[in-house]
PDB file of C-alpha atoms in Angstrom:
ATOM      1  CA  UNK A   1      -0.074  -0.103   0.158  1.00 53.00           C
ATOM      2  CA  UNK A   2       1.642   3.499  -1.198  1.00 63.00           C
ATOM      3  CA  UNK A   3       1.996   5.669   1.648  1.00 65.00           C
ATOM      4  CA  UNK A   4      -0.883   8.090  -0.188  1.00 65.00           C
ATOM      5  CA  UNK A   5      -3.269   5.406   0.507  1.00 78.00           C
ATOM      6  CA  UNK A   6      -2.085   5.379   3.983  1.00 84.00           C
ATOM      7  CA  UNK A   7      -2.912   8.441   5.107  1.00 87.00           C
ATOM      8  CA  UNK A   8      -5.842   9.160   3.156  1.00 88.00           C
ATOM      9  CA  UNK A   9      -7.332   5.952   5.254  1.00 88.00           C
ATOM     10  CA  UNK A  10      -5.660   7.308   8.689  1.00 91.00           C
ATOM     11  CA  UNK A  11      -8.056  10.979   7.750  1.00 92.00           C
ATOM     12  CA  UNK A  12     -10.864   9.426   7.412  1.00 92.00           C
ATOM     13  CA  UNK A  13     -10.440   7.078  10.369  1.00 92.00           C
ATOM     14  CA  UNK A  14      -9.520   9.876  12.641  1.00 94.00           C
ATOM     15  CA  UNK A  15     -12.404  12.408  10.993  1.00 94.00           C
ATOM     16  CA  UNK A  16     -15.295   8.988  11.452  1.00 95.00           C
ATOM     17  CA  UNK A  17     -13.805   8.140  14.907  1.00 95.00           C
ATOM     18  CA  UNK A  18     -14.078  12.723  16.136  1.00 96.00           C
ATOM     19  CA  UNK A  19     -17.413  13.001  15.361  1.00 96.00           C
ATOM     20  CA  UNK A  20     -18.389   9.694  16.760  1.00 96.00           C
ATOM     21  CA  UNK A  21     -16.342  10.467  20.218  1.00 96.00           C
ATOM     22  CA  UNK A  22     -18.944  13.951  19.426  1.00 96.00           C
ATOM     23  CA  UNK A  23     -21.462  11.776  19.639  1.00 96.00           C
ATOM     24  CA  UNK A  24     -20.869   9.471  22.233  1.00 96.00           C
ATOM     25  CA  UNK A  25     -20.743  12.007  24.026  1.00 96.00           C
ATOM     26  CA  UNK A  26     -24.480  13.968  23.450  1.00 94.00           C
ATOM     27  CA  UNK A  27     -25.868  11.577  22.870  1.00 96.00           C
ATOM     28  CA  UNK A  28     -24.556   9.994  26.345  1.00 95.00           C
ATOM     29  CA  UNK A  29     -25.019  13.373  28.233  1.00 93.00           C
ATOM     30  CA  UNK A  30     -28.864  13.016  27.131  1.00 92.00           C
ATOM     31  CA  UNK A  31     -29.878   9.465  27.783  1.00 94.00           C
ATOM     32  CA  UNK A  32     -28.443  10.228  30.971  1.00 93.00           C
ATOM     33  CA  UNK A  33     -30.138  13.253  31.505  1.00 89.00           C
ATOM     34  CA  UNK A  34     -33.231  11.696  30.661  1.00 90.00           C
ATOM     35  CA  UNK A  35     -33.008   8.698  33.044  1.00 90.00           C
ATOM     36  CA  UNK A  36     -32.074  10.970  35.846  1.00 88.00           C
ATOM     37  CA  UNK A  37     -34.665  14.354  35.620  1.00 85.00           C
ATOM     38  CA  UNK A  38     -38.234  13.925  37.005  1.00 81.00           C
ATOM     39  CA  UNK A  39     -39.304  15.701  33.822  1.00 79.00           C
ATOM     40  CA  UNK A  40     -38.536  12.991  31.338  1.00 84.00           C
ATOM     41  CA  UNK A  41     -39.834   9.807  34.028  1.00 86.00           C
ATOM     42  CA  UNK A  42     -42.773   9.511  31.649  1.00 88.00           C
ATOM     43  CA  UNK A  43     -43.679   8.567  28.179  1.00 90.00           C
ATOM     44  CA  UNK A  44     -42.476  10.718  25.939  1.00 87.00           C
ATOM     45  CA  UNK A  45     -39.199  10.543  28.672  1.00 89.00           C
ATOM     46  CA  UNK A  46     -39.297   6.733  27.593  1.00 94.00           C
ATOM     47  CA  UNK A  47     -39.114   7.712  23.483  1.00 93.00           C
ATOM     48  CA  UNK A  48     -36.576  10.005  24.194  1.00 91.00           C
ATOM     49  CA  UNK A  49     -34.784   6.962  26.287  1.00 94.00           C
ATOM     50  CA  UNK A  50     -35.068   4.939  23.268  1.00 95.00           C
ATOM     51  CA  UNK A  51     -33.949   6.957  20.341  1.00 94.00           C
ATOM     52  CA  UNK A  52     -30.776   8.249  22.061  1.00 95.00           C
ATOM     53  CA  UNK A  53     -30.161   4.072  22.583  1.00 96.00           C
ATOM     54  CA  UNK A  54     -30.218   3.522  18.635  1.00 96.00           C
ATOM     55  CA  UNK A  55     -28.238   6.498  17.902  1.00 96.00           C
ATOM     56  CA  UNK A  56     -25.581   5.225  20.569  1.00 97.00           C
ATOM     57  CA  UNK A  57     -25.937   1.677  18.642  1.00 97.00           C
ATOM     58  CA  UNK A  58     -25.209   3.331  15.235  1.00 96.00           C
ATOM     59  CA  UNK A  59     -22.653   5.444  16.908  1.00 97.00           C
ATOM     60  CA  UNK A  60     -20.496   3.316  18.574  1.00 97.00           C
ATOM     61  CA  UNK A  61     -20.623   0.061  15.202  1.00 96.00           C
ATOM     62  CA  UNK A  62     -19.522   3.534  13.321  1.00 95.00           C
ATOM     63  CA  UNK A  63     -16.342   4.146  15.883  1.00 96.00           C
ATOM     64  CA  UNK A  64     -15.642   0.762  16.334  1.00 96.00           C
ATOM     65  CA  UNK A  65     -16.210  -0.774  12.639  1.00 96.00           C
ATOM     66  CA  UNK A  66     -15.181   2.271  10.462  1.00 94.00           C
ATOM     67  CA  UNK A  67     -11.818   2.100  12.479  1.00 93.00           C
ATOM     68  CA  UNK A  68     -11.091  -1.207  12.819  1.00 93.00           C
ATOM     69  CA  UNK A  69     -11.717  -1.137   9.198  1.00 93.00           C
ATOM     70  CA  UNK A  70      -9.606   1.470   8.092  1.00 91.00           C
ATOM     71  CA  UNK A  71      -6.519   0.413  10.803  1.00 90.00           C
ATOM     72  CA  UNK A  72      -6.265  -3.930   9.962  1.00 89.00           C
ATOM     73  CA  UNK A  73      -6.754  -2.551   6.052  1.00 86.00           C
ATOM     74  CA  UNK A  74      -8.236  -6.690   5.440  1.00 89.00           C
ATOM     75  CA  UNK A  75      -9.713  -7.315   2.426  1.00 89.00           C
ATOM     76  CA  UNK A  76     -12.139  -9.920   4.002  1.00 92.00           C
ATOM     77  CA  UNK A  77     -13.776  -6.910   6.305  1.00 92.00           C
ATOM     78  CA  UNK A  78     -15.290  -5.595   3.476  1.00 91.00           C
ATOM     79  CA  UNK A  79     -16.180  -8.467   1.657  1.00 90.00           C
ATOM     80  CA  UNK A  80     -19.865 -10.828   3.209  1.00 91.00           C
ATOM     81  CA  UNK A  81     -18.066 -13.854   3.282  1.00 91.00           C
ATOM     82  CA  UNK A  82     -18.002 -13.960   6.480  1.00 93.00           C
ATOM     83  CA  UNK A  83     -21.069 -14.303   8.592  1.00 94.00           C
ATOM     84  CA  UNK A  84     -20.054 -11.637  11.617  1.00 93.00           C
ATOM     85  CA  UNK A  85     -19.248  -8.900   8.717  1.00 94.00           C
ATOM     86  CA  UNK A  86     -23.248  -8.855   7.517  1.00 94.00           C
ATOM     87  CA  UNK A  87     -24.385  -9.186  10.892  1.00 96.00           C
ATOM     88  CA  UNK A  88     -22.835  -5.566  11.717  1.00 96.00           C
ATOM     89  CA  UNK A  89     -25.026  -4.035   8.726  1.00 94.00           C
ATOM     90  CA  UNK A  90     -28.180  -5.742  10.066  1.00 96.00           C
ATOM     91  CA  UNK A  91     -26.851  -3.696  13.667  1.00 96.00           C
ATOM     92  CA  UNK A  92     -25.923  -0.642  12.018  1.00 96.00           C
ATOM     93  CA  UNK A  93     -29.267  -0.047   9.508  1.00 95.00           C
ATOM     94  CA  UNK A  94     -31.203  -1.553  12.338  1.00 96.00           C
ATOM     95  CA  UNK A  95     -29.895   0.930  14.719  1.00 96.00           C
ATOM     96  CA  UNK A  96     -31.643   3.593  12.009  1.00 94.00           C
ATOM     97  CA  UNK A  97     -34.239   2.370  11.286  1.00 95.00           C
ATOM     98  CA  UNK A  98     -35.091   1.802  15.371  1.00 95.00           C
ATOM     99  CA  UNK A  99     -34.117   5.536  15.896  1.00 94.00           C
ATOM    100  CA  UNK A 100     -36.617   6.677  12.608  1.00 93.00           C
ATOM    101  CA  UNK A 101     -38.989   4.566  14.436  1.00 95.00           C
ATOM    102  CA  UNK A 102     -38.722   6.257  17.603  1.00 94.00           C
ATOM    103  CA  UNK A 103     -39.424   9.143  16.521  1.00 91.00           C
ATOM    104  CA  UNK A 104     -42.178   8.711  14.631  1.00 93.00           C
ATOM    105  CA  UNK A 105     -43.559   7.403  17.926  1.00 93.00           C
ATOM    106  CA  UNK A 106     -42.644  10.608  19.525  1.00 89.00           C
ATOM    107  CA  UNK A 107     -44.452  12.279  16.967  1.00 88.00           C
ATOM    108  CA  UNK A 108     -47.597  10.597  17.705  1.00 92.00           C
ATOM    109  CA  UNK A 109     -47.220  10.380  21.464  1.00 88.00           C
ATOM    110  CA  UNK A 110     -47.502  14.050  21.165  1.00 84.00           C
ATOM    111  CA  UNK A 111     -49.884  14.476  19.126  1.00 88.00           C
ATOM    112  CA  UNK A 112     -52.053  12.490  21.591  1.00 88.00           C
ATOM    113  CA  UNK A 113     -50.669  14.709  24.392  1.00 82.00           C
ATOM    114  CA  UNK A 114     -52.477  17.623  22.943  1.00 79.00           C
ATOM    115  CA  UNK A 115     -55.217  16.454  21.237  1.00 82.00           C
ATOM    116  CA  UNK A 116     -56.154  13.308  23.240  1.00 83.00           C
ATOM    117  CA  UNK A 117     -54.855  15.283  27.045  1.00 77.00           C
ATOM    118  CA  UNK A 118     -57.792  14.049  28.921  1.00 80.00           C
ATOM    119  CA  UNK A 119     -56.939  10.571  28.096  1.00 84.00           C
ATOM    120  CA  UNK A 120     -53.456  10.888  27.564  1.00 83.00           C
ATOM    121  CA  UNK A 121     -52.137   9.193  31.169  1.00 83.00           C
ATOM    122  CA  UNK A 122     -54.550   6.398  30.140  1.00 84.00           C
ATOM    123  CA  UNK A 123     -53.408   5.352  26.498  1.00 87.00           C
ATOM    124  CA  UNK A 124     -49.355   6.601  26.935  1.00 90.00           C
ATOM    125  CA  UNK A 125     -48.014   4.752  30.253  1.00 90.00           C
ATOM    126  CA  UNK A 126     -44.601   4.754  30.645  1.00 90.00           C
ATOM    127  CA  UNK A 127     -45.161   0.576  30.818  1.00 91.00           C
ATOM    128  CA  UNK A 128     -46.701   0.294  28.281  1.00 93.00           C
ATOM    129  CA  UNK A 129     -45.162   2.954  25.931  1.00 94.00           C
ATOM    130  CA  UNK A 130     -41.580   1.019  27.019  1.00 94.00           C
ATOM    131  CA  UNK A 131     -42.885  -1.900  25.801  1.00 95.00           C
ATOM    132  CA  UNK A 132     -43.946  -0.548  22.512  1.00 95.00           C
ATOM    133  CA  UNK A 133     -40.727   1.138  21.892  1.00 96.00           C
ATOM    134  CA  UNK A 134     -38.867  -2.695  22.713  1.00 96.00           C
ATOM    135  CA  UNK A 135     -41.081  -3.975  19.870  1.00 97.00           C
ATOM    136  CA  UNK A 136     -40.833  -0.913  17.461  1.00 96.00           C
ATOM    137  CA  UNK A 137     -36.886  -1.779  18.033  1.00 96.00           C
ATOM    138  CA  UNK A 138     -37.550  -5.021  17.270  1.00 97.00           C
ATOM    139  CA  UNK A 139     -39.348  -4.744  14.145  1.00 96.00           C
ATOM    140  CA  UNK A 140     -36.288  -2.475  13.222  1.00 96.00           C
ATOM    141  CA  UNK A 141     -33.446  -4.967  14.221  1.00 96.00           C
ATOM    142  CA  UNK A 142     -35.915  -7.671  12.146  1.00 96.00           C
ATOM    143  CA  UNK A 143     -36.157  -5.743   9.223  1.00 96.00           C
ATOM    144  CA  UNK A 144     -32.789  -5.713   8.564  1.00 95.00           C
ATOM    145  CA  UNK A 145     -32.158  -8.715   8.686  1.00 95.00           C
ATOM    146  CA  UNK A 146     -31.934  -9.368   4.940  1.00 93.00           C
ATOM    147  CA  UNK A 147     -28.217  -8.398   5.314  1.00 94.00           C
ATOM    148  CA  UNK A 148     -27.448 -11.500   6.434  1.00 94.00           C
ATOM    149  CA  UNK A 149     -28.229 -12.972   2.913  1.00 93.00           C
ATOM    150  CA  UNK A 150     -25.030 -12.666   1.053  1.00 91.00           C
ATOM    151  CA  UNK A 151     -26.105 -10.244  -2.271  1.00 91.00           C
ATOM    152  CA  UNK A 152     -28.026  -8.110   0.276  1.00 92.00           C
ATOM    153  CA  UNK A 153     -25.179  -6.813   2.756  1.00 93.00           C
ATOM    154  CA  UNK A 154     -24.328  -3.338   4.089  1.00 93.00           C
ATOM    155  CA  UNK A 155     -20.519  -3.098   3.583  1.00 93.00           C
ATOM    156  CA  UNK A 156     -17.935  -0.764   4.743  1.00 93.00           C
ATOM    157  CA  UNK A 157     -15.080   0.321   2.352  1.00 87.00           C
ATOM    158  CA  UNK A 158     -15.929  -2.128  -0.037  1.00 84.00           C
ATOM    159  CA  UNK A 159     -13.836  -1.236  -3.320  1.00 78.00           C
ATOM    160  CA  UNK A 160     -11.464   1.000  -0.701  1.00 77.00           C
ATOM    161  CA  UNK A 161     -14.149   4.217  -1.150  1.00 83.00           C
ATOM    162  CA  UNK A 162     -14.749   4.645   2.788  1.00 89.00           C
ATOM    163  CA  UNK A 163     -18.563   4.122   2.457  1.00 88.00           C
ATOM    164  CA  UNK A 164     -20.883   2.025   3.781  1.00 91.00           C
ATOM    165  CA  UNK A 165     -22.685   0.250   0.457  1.00 88.00           C
ATOM    166  CA  UNK A 166     -25.157  -1.822   0.055  1.00 88.00           C
ATOM    167  CA  UNK A 167     -24.073  -5.666  -2.182  1.00 86.00           C
ATOM    168  CA  UNK A 168     -23.116  -3.589  -6.308  1.00 85.00           C
ATOM    169  CA  UNK A 169     -25.625  -6.977  -7.241  1.00 88.00           C
ATOM    170  CA  UNK A 170     -29.253  -7.188  -8.545  1.00 88.00           C
ATOM    171  CA  UNK A 171     -30.933  -7.722  -5.207  1.00 89.00           C
ATOM    172  CA  UNK A 172     -28.102  -5.241  -3.540  1.00 88.00           C
ATOM    173  CA  UNK A 173     -29.408  -2.942  -5.293  1.00 88.00           C
ATOM    174  CA  UNK A 174     -33.308  -3.813  -4.917  1.00 92.00           C
ATOM    175  CA  UNK A 175     -32.653  -4.085  -1.185  1.00 92.00           C
ATOM    176  CA  UNK A 176     -31.006  -0.290  -1.329  1.00 88.00           C
ATOM    177  CA  UNK A 177     -33.646   1.316  -2.622  1.00 89.00           C
ATOM    178  CA  UNK A 178     -36.234  -0.328  -0.802  1.00 92.00           C
ATOM    179  CA  UNK A 179     -34.311   1.133   2.795  1.00 90.00           C
ATOM    180  CA  UNK A 180     -34.166   4.436   0.973  1.00 85.00           C
ATOM    181  CA  UNK A 181     -38.003   4.438  -0.027  1.00 89.00           C
ATOM    182  CA  UNK A 182     -38.977   2.887   3.910  1.00 91.00           C
ATOM    183  CA  UNK A 183     -36.497   5.703   5.702  1.00 89.00           C
ATOM    184  CA  UNK A 184     -38.076   8.489   3.614  1.00 85.00           C
ATOM    185  CA  UNK A 185     -41.279   7.153   4.078  1.00 90.00           C
ATOM    186  CA  UNK A 186     -41.110   7.285   7.748  1.00 91.00           C
ATOM    187  CA  UNK A 187     -39.645  10.264   8.303  1.00 86.00           C
ATOM    188  CA  UNK A 188     -42.047  12.229   5.698  1.00 86.00           C
ATOM    189  CA  UNK A 189     -44.679  10.567   8.038  1.00 91.00           C
ATOM    190  CA  UNK A 190     -43.553  11.488  11.185  1.00 87.00           C
ATOM    191  CA  UNK A 191     -43.418  15.800   9.896  1.00 83.00           C
ATOM    192  CA  UNK A 192     -46.540  15.433   8.776  1.00 88.00           C
ATOM    193  CA  UNK A 193     -47.806  14.220  12.198  1.00 89.00           C
ATOM    194  CA  UNK A 194     -46.073  16.988  13.411  1.00 83.00           C
ATOM    195  CA  UNK A 195     -47.409  19.579  11.401  1.00 84.00           C
ATOM    196  CA  UNK A 196     -50.866  17.932  12.298  1.00 88.00           C
ATOM    197  CA  UNK A 197     -50.721  18.322  15.936  1.00 84.00           C
ATOM    198  CA  UNK A 198     -48.796  22.279  15.397  1.00 80.00           C
ATOM    199  CA  UNK A 199     -52.504  23.012  13.980  1.00 84.00           C
ATOM    200  CA  UNK A 200     -54.136  22.059  16.530  1.00 82.00           C
ATOM    201  CA  UNK A 201     -51.929  24.063  18.898  1.00 78.00           C
ATOM    202  CA  UNK A 202     -52.492  27.087  17.304  1.00 78.00           C
ATOM    203  CA  UNK A 203     -56.056  26.541  16.497  1.00 79.00           C
ATOM    204  CA  UNK A 204     -56.210  26.072  20.355  1.00 76.00           C
ATOM    205  CA  UNK A 205     -53.952  28.945  20.762  1.00 72.00           C
ATOM    206  CA  UNK A 206     -55.788  31.279  19.339  1.00 76.00           C
ATOM    207  CA  UNK A 207     -58.929  29.734  20.728  1.00 75.00           C
ATOM    208  CA  UNK A 208     -58.055  30.297  24.120  1.00 71.00           C
ATOM    209  CA  UNK A 209     -57.028  34.038  23.541  1.00 71.00           C
ATOM    210  CA  UNK A 210     -60.590  35.054  21.609  1.00 69.00           C
ATOM    211  CA  UNK A 211     -61.360  33.731  25.045  1.00 67.00           C
ATOM    212  CA  UNK A 212     -59.344  34.590  27.923  1.00 59.00           C
ATOM    213  CA  UNK A 213     -58.083  38.106  29.184  1.00 50.00           C
ATOM    214  CA  UNK A 214     -54.920  35.586  30.884  1.00 49.00           C
ATOM    215  CA  UNK A 215     -53.327  35.581  27.074  1.00 47.00           C
ATOM    216  CA  UNK A 216     -49.353  36.109  28.536  1.00 47.00           C
ATOM    217  CA  UNK A 217     -50.309  32.841  31.057  1.00 45.00           C
ATOM    218  CA  UNK A 218     -52.073  30.983  27.914  1.00 45.00           C
ATOM    219  CA  UNK A 219     -48.700  32.324  25.863  1.00 47.00           C
ATOM    220  CA  UNK A 220     -46.287  31.579  28.077  1.00 44.00           C
ATOM    221  CA  UNK A 221     -48.334  27.788  28.868  1.00 43.00           C
ATOM    222  CA  UNK A 222     -48.173  27.071  25.169  1.00 47.00           C
ATOM    223  CA  UNK A 223     -44.458  28.619  24.387  1.00 57.00           C
ATOM    224  CA  UNK A 224     -43.207  25.554  26.271  1.00 52.00           C
ATOM    225  CA  UNK A 225     -44.600  22.891  24.634  1.00 55.00           C
ATOM    226  CA  UNK A 226     -44.229  24.180  20.974  1.00 62.00           C
ATOM    227  CA  UNK A 227     -40.490  23.593  22.250  1.00 64.00           C
ATOM    228  CA  UNK A 228     -40.985  19.380  21.299  1.00 63.00           C
ATOM    229  CA  UNK A 229     -42.413  20.535  17.871  1.00 65.00           C
ATOM    230  CA  UNK A 230     -39.695  22.987  16.594  1.00 70.00           C
ATOM    231  CA  UNK A 231     -37.644  19.919  18.116  1.00 68.00           C
ATOM    232  CA  UNK A 232     -39.193  17.182  16.139  1.00 68.00           C
ATOM    233  CA  UNK A 233     -39.436  19.899  13.069  1.00 70.00           C
ATOM    234  CA  UNK A 234     -35.009  20.598  13.046  1.00 73.00           C
ATOM    235  CA  UNK A 235     -35.075  16.340  13.285  1.00 73.00           C
ATOM    236  CA  UNK A 236     -37.321  15.795  10.589  1.00 72.00           C
ATOM    237  CA  UNK A 237     -35.298  17.676   8.303  1.00 76.00           C
ATOM    238  CA  UNK A 238     -32.317  16.419   9.950  1.00 77.00           C
ATOM    239  CA  UNK A 239     -33.466  12.679   8.859  1.00 79.00           C
ATOM    240  CA  UNK A 240     -35.129  13.167   5.749  1.00 75.00           C
ATOM    241  CA  UNK A 241     -31.800  15.308   4.209  1.00 77.00           C
ATOM    242  CA  UNK A 242     -29.898  12.201   5.407  1.00 77.00           C
ATOM    243  CA  UNK A 243     -31.823  10.287   3.657  1.00 74.00           C
ATOM    244  CA  UNK A 244     -31.931  11.731   0.363  1.00 75.00           C
ATOM    245  CA  UNK A 245     -27.999  12.627   0.392  1.00 77.00           C
ATOM    246  CA  UNK A 246     -27.471   9.251   2.026  1.00 74.00           C
ATOM    247  CA  UNK A 247     -29.603   7.901  -1.507  1.00 69.00           C
ATOM    248  CA  UNK A 248     -29.033  10.263  -4.578  1.00 72.00           C
ATOM    249  CA  UNK A 249     -25.374  11.631  -3.926  1.00 73.00           C
ATOM    250  CA  UNK A 250     -23.772   8.351  -6.132  1.00 68.00           C
ATOM    251  CA  UNK A 251     -26.016  10.156  -9.210  1.00 72.00           C
ATOM    252  CA  UNK A 252     -24.659  12.896  -9.290  1.00 79.00           C
ATOM    253  CA  UNK A 253     -21.016  12.499  -8.017  1.00 74.00           C
ATOM    254  CA  UNK A 254     -18.405  10.563  -8.473  1.00 77.00           C
ATOM    255  CA  UNK A 255     -15.094  11.806  -6.254  1.00 81.00           C
ATOM    256  CA  UNK A 256     -14.208   9.280  -3.518  1.00 85.00           C
ATOM    257  CA  UNK A 257     -14.086  12.003  -0.769  1.00 88.00           C
ATOM    258  CA  UNK A 258     -17.566  13.510  -1.583  1.00 88.00           C
ATOM    259  CA  UNK A 259     -19.178  10.221  -1.232  1.00 86.00           C
ATOM    260  CA  UNK A 260     -17.738   9.595   1.737  1.00 90.00           C
ATOM    261  CA  UNK A 261     -18.803  12.591   3.219  1.00 89.00           C
ATOM    262  CA  UNK A 262     -22.186  12.782   1.599  1.00 86.00           C
ATOM    263  CA  UNK A 263     -21.880   8.670   3.179  1.00 87.00           C
ATOM    264  CA  UNK A 264     -20.799   7.666   5.399  1.00 91.00           C
ATOM    265  CA  UNK A 265     -20.072  10.952   7.572  1.00 92.00           C
ATOM    266  CA  UNK A 266     -23.601  12.224   7.022  1.00 90.00           C
ATOM    267  CA  UNK A 267     -24.831   8.802   9.010  1.00 91.00           C
ATOM    268  CA  UNK A 268     -22.671   9.596  11.657  1.00 93.00           C
ATOM    269  CA  UNK A 269     -23.187  13.201  11.984  1.00 92.00           C
ATOM    270  CA  UNK A 270     -26.797  12.855  11.915  1.00 91.00           C
ATOM    271  CA  UNK A 271     -26.707  10.278  14.539  1.00 94.00           C
ATOM    272  CA  UNK A 272     -24.837  12.245  16.733  1.00 93.00           C
ATOM    273  CA  UNK A 273     -26.762  15.605  16.022  1.00 90.00           C
ATOM    274  CA  UNK A 274     -30.201  14.334  17.191  1.00 89.00           C
ATOM    275  CA  UNK A 275     -28.176  13.830  20.482  1.00 90.00           C
ATOM    276  CA  UNK A 276     -27.054  17.565  20.514  1.00 90.00           C
ATOM    277  CA  UNK A 277     -30.400  18.978  19.504  1.00 86.00           C
ATOM    278  CA  UNK A 278     -32.403  17.492  22.044  1.00 86.00           C
ATOM    279  CA  UNK A 279     -29.650  18.808  24.987  1.00 86.00           C
ATOM    280  CA  UNK A 280     -29.892  22.554  22.902  1.00 83.00           C
ATOM    281  CA  UNK A 281     -33.704  22.255  22.735  1.00 78.00           C
ATOM    282  CA  UNK A 282     -34.102  21.458  26.104  1.00 75.00           C
ATOM    283  CA  UNK A 283     -31.500  22.946  28.350  1.00 73.00           C
ATOM    284  CA  UNK A 284     -34.514  25.331  30.093  1.00 66.00           C
ATOM    285  CA  UNK A 285     -36.254  22.233  31.084  1.00 61.00           C
ATOM    286  CA  UNK A 286     -33.862  19.570  32.054  1.00 59.00           C
ATOM    287  CA  UNK A 287     -33.035  22.320  34.483  1.00 58.00           C
ATOM    288  CA  UNK A 288     -36.342  22.205  36.969  1.00 57.00           C
ATOM    289  CA  UNK A 289     -38.001  19.462  38.551  1.00 46.00           C
ATOM    290  CA  UNK A 290     -41.599  18.445  36.696  1.00 45.00           C
ATOM    291  CA  UNK A 291     -42.961  15.348  38.165  1.00 42.00           C
ATOM    292  CA  UNK A 292     -45.731  16.360  35.882  1.00 44.00           C
ATOM    293  CA  UNK A 293     -47.010  14.114  33.134  1.00 43.00           C
ATOM    294  CA  UNK A 294     -46.007  15.931  29.218  1.00 41.00           C
ATOM    295  CA  UNK A 295     -49.605  17.094  28.604  1.00 42.00           C
ATOM    296  CA  UNK A 296     -49.249  19.740  25.794  1.00 38.00           C
ATOM    297  CA  UNK A 297     -51.923  21.612  27.856  1.00 40.00           C
ATOM    298  CA  UNK A 298     -54.106  21.598  30.489  1.00 38.00           C
ATOM    299  CA  UNK A 299     -57.170  19.602  31.132  1.00 41.00           C
ATOM    300  CA  UNK A 300     -59.794  22.095  31.839  1.00 39.00           C
ATOM    301  CA  UNK A 301     -58.004  24.250  28.836  1.00 43.00           C
ATOM    302  CA  UNK A 302     -58.488  21.199  26.211  1.00 46.00           C
ATOM    303  CA  UNK A 303     -61.871  20.949  27.529  1.00 44.00           C
ATOM    304  CA  UNK A 304     -62.935  24.172  26.927  1.00 43.00           C
ATOM    305  CA  UNK A 305     -61.821  24.174  23.274  1.00 47.00           C
ATOM    306  CA  UNK A 306     -63.196  20.842  22.464  1.00 50.00           C
ATOM    307  CA  UNK A 307     -65.847  21.943  23.777  1.00 46.00           C
ATOM    308  CA  UNK A 308     -66.312  25.060  21.653  1.00 48.00           C
ATOM    309  CA  UNK A 309     -65.233  23.211  18.606  1.00 49.00           C
ATOM    310  CA  UNK A 310     -68.093  20.651  19.514  1.00 48.00           C
ATOM    311  CA  UNK A 311     -70.399  23.854  20.067  1.00 50.00           C
ATOM    312  CA  UNK A 312     -69.778  25.414  16.025  1.00 49.00           C
ATOM    313  CA  UNK A 313     -69.951  21.558  14.859  1.00 45.00           C
ATOM    314  CA  UNK A 314     -73.582  21.470  15.689  1.00 46.00           C
ATOM    315  CA  UNK A 315     -74.033  25.381  14.902  1.00 48.00           C
TER     316      UNK A 315
END
């Protein structure tokens, strides 16, 4: 191997390692906060912990496997011959889909917290949410078991390209397209759910401002809760941008380093930024001790809003 290739391997491995360390720290701190702060001792906190764990799973695979492959420089680690090599692709892609599914569940959770506030605690108990999270994580891992099939394997640094690629066989390309479609579909569904919930919040705020003199108090209440929706919208954009870049970059670029950035770096970075985004959006809330639930609005105010909407519909 030439000196130039060694330097390139070192640069790629160092870049992946630095981003991974950043991601492990940001997601690790976020996970610690969700498990220790009373604010997150509820269904919402369980879902936050779930997608943070999925992020840590993906980042750990990026960190250990990418640095190992680039350090050992063994061709067999980038080929589908070994079962253990194919299993790495299952664990990594399973974490990706697991993280998306947890964010989707979080979006649904927020929708129920606002629209069905009076039944929220009954529908989204902490124990039930934990079971749902386990089931959806299992579904994501089972879905990705197709990577165990040699022609559908997901490999890193195949052909010394510093990126994750599906096998170049016919079946491998089909798997790549299906994974891309499923990723974008889930992310769009998550974004649509948040958008519908946001419309409900806007309608609620308008109604409350027309029917109460304490508009400042209502605004404060909603500003706290609207924070979660801003966070989710930004994360939706982050994930869908990552999915589009990951799946379409090969059609427009051929340079190895551009592909490395748009594939390996973007994939690792989106999981890392997920943890940082959580910290930034919840930096004020995590310092407050709040043992209450995650309802978006007080039940009394929500009932007022719902009753007024019903009265309008009956007229």
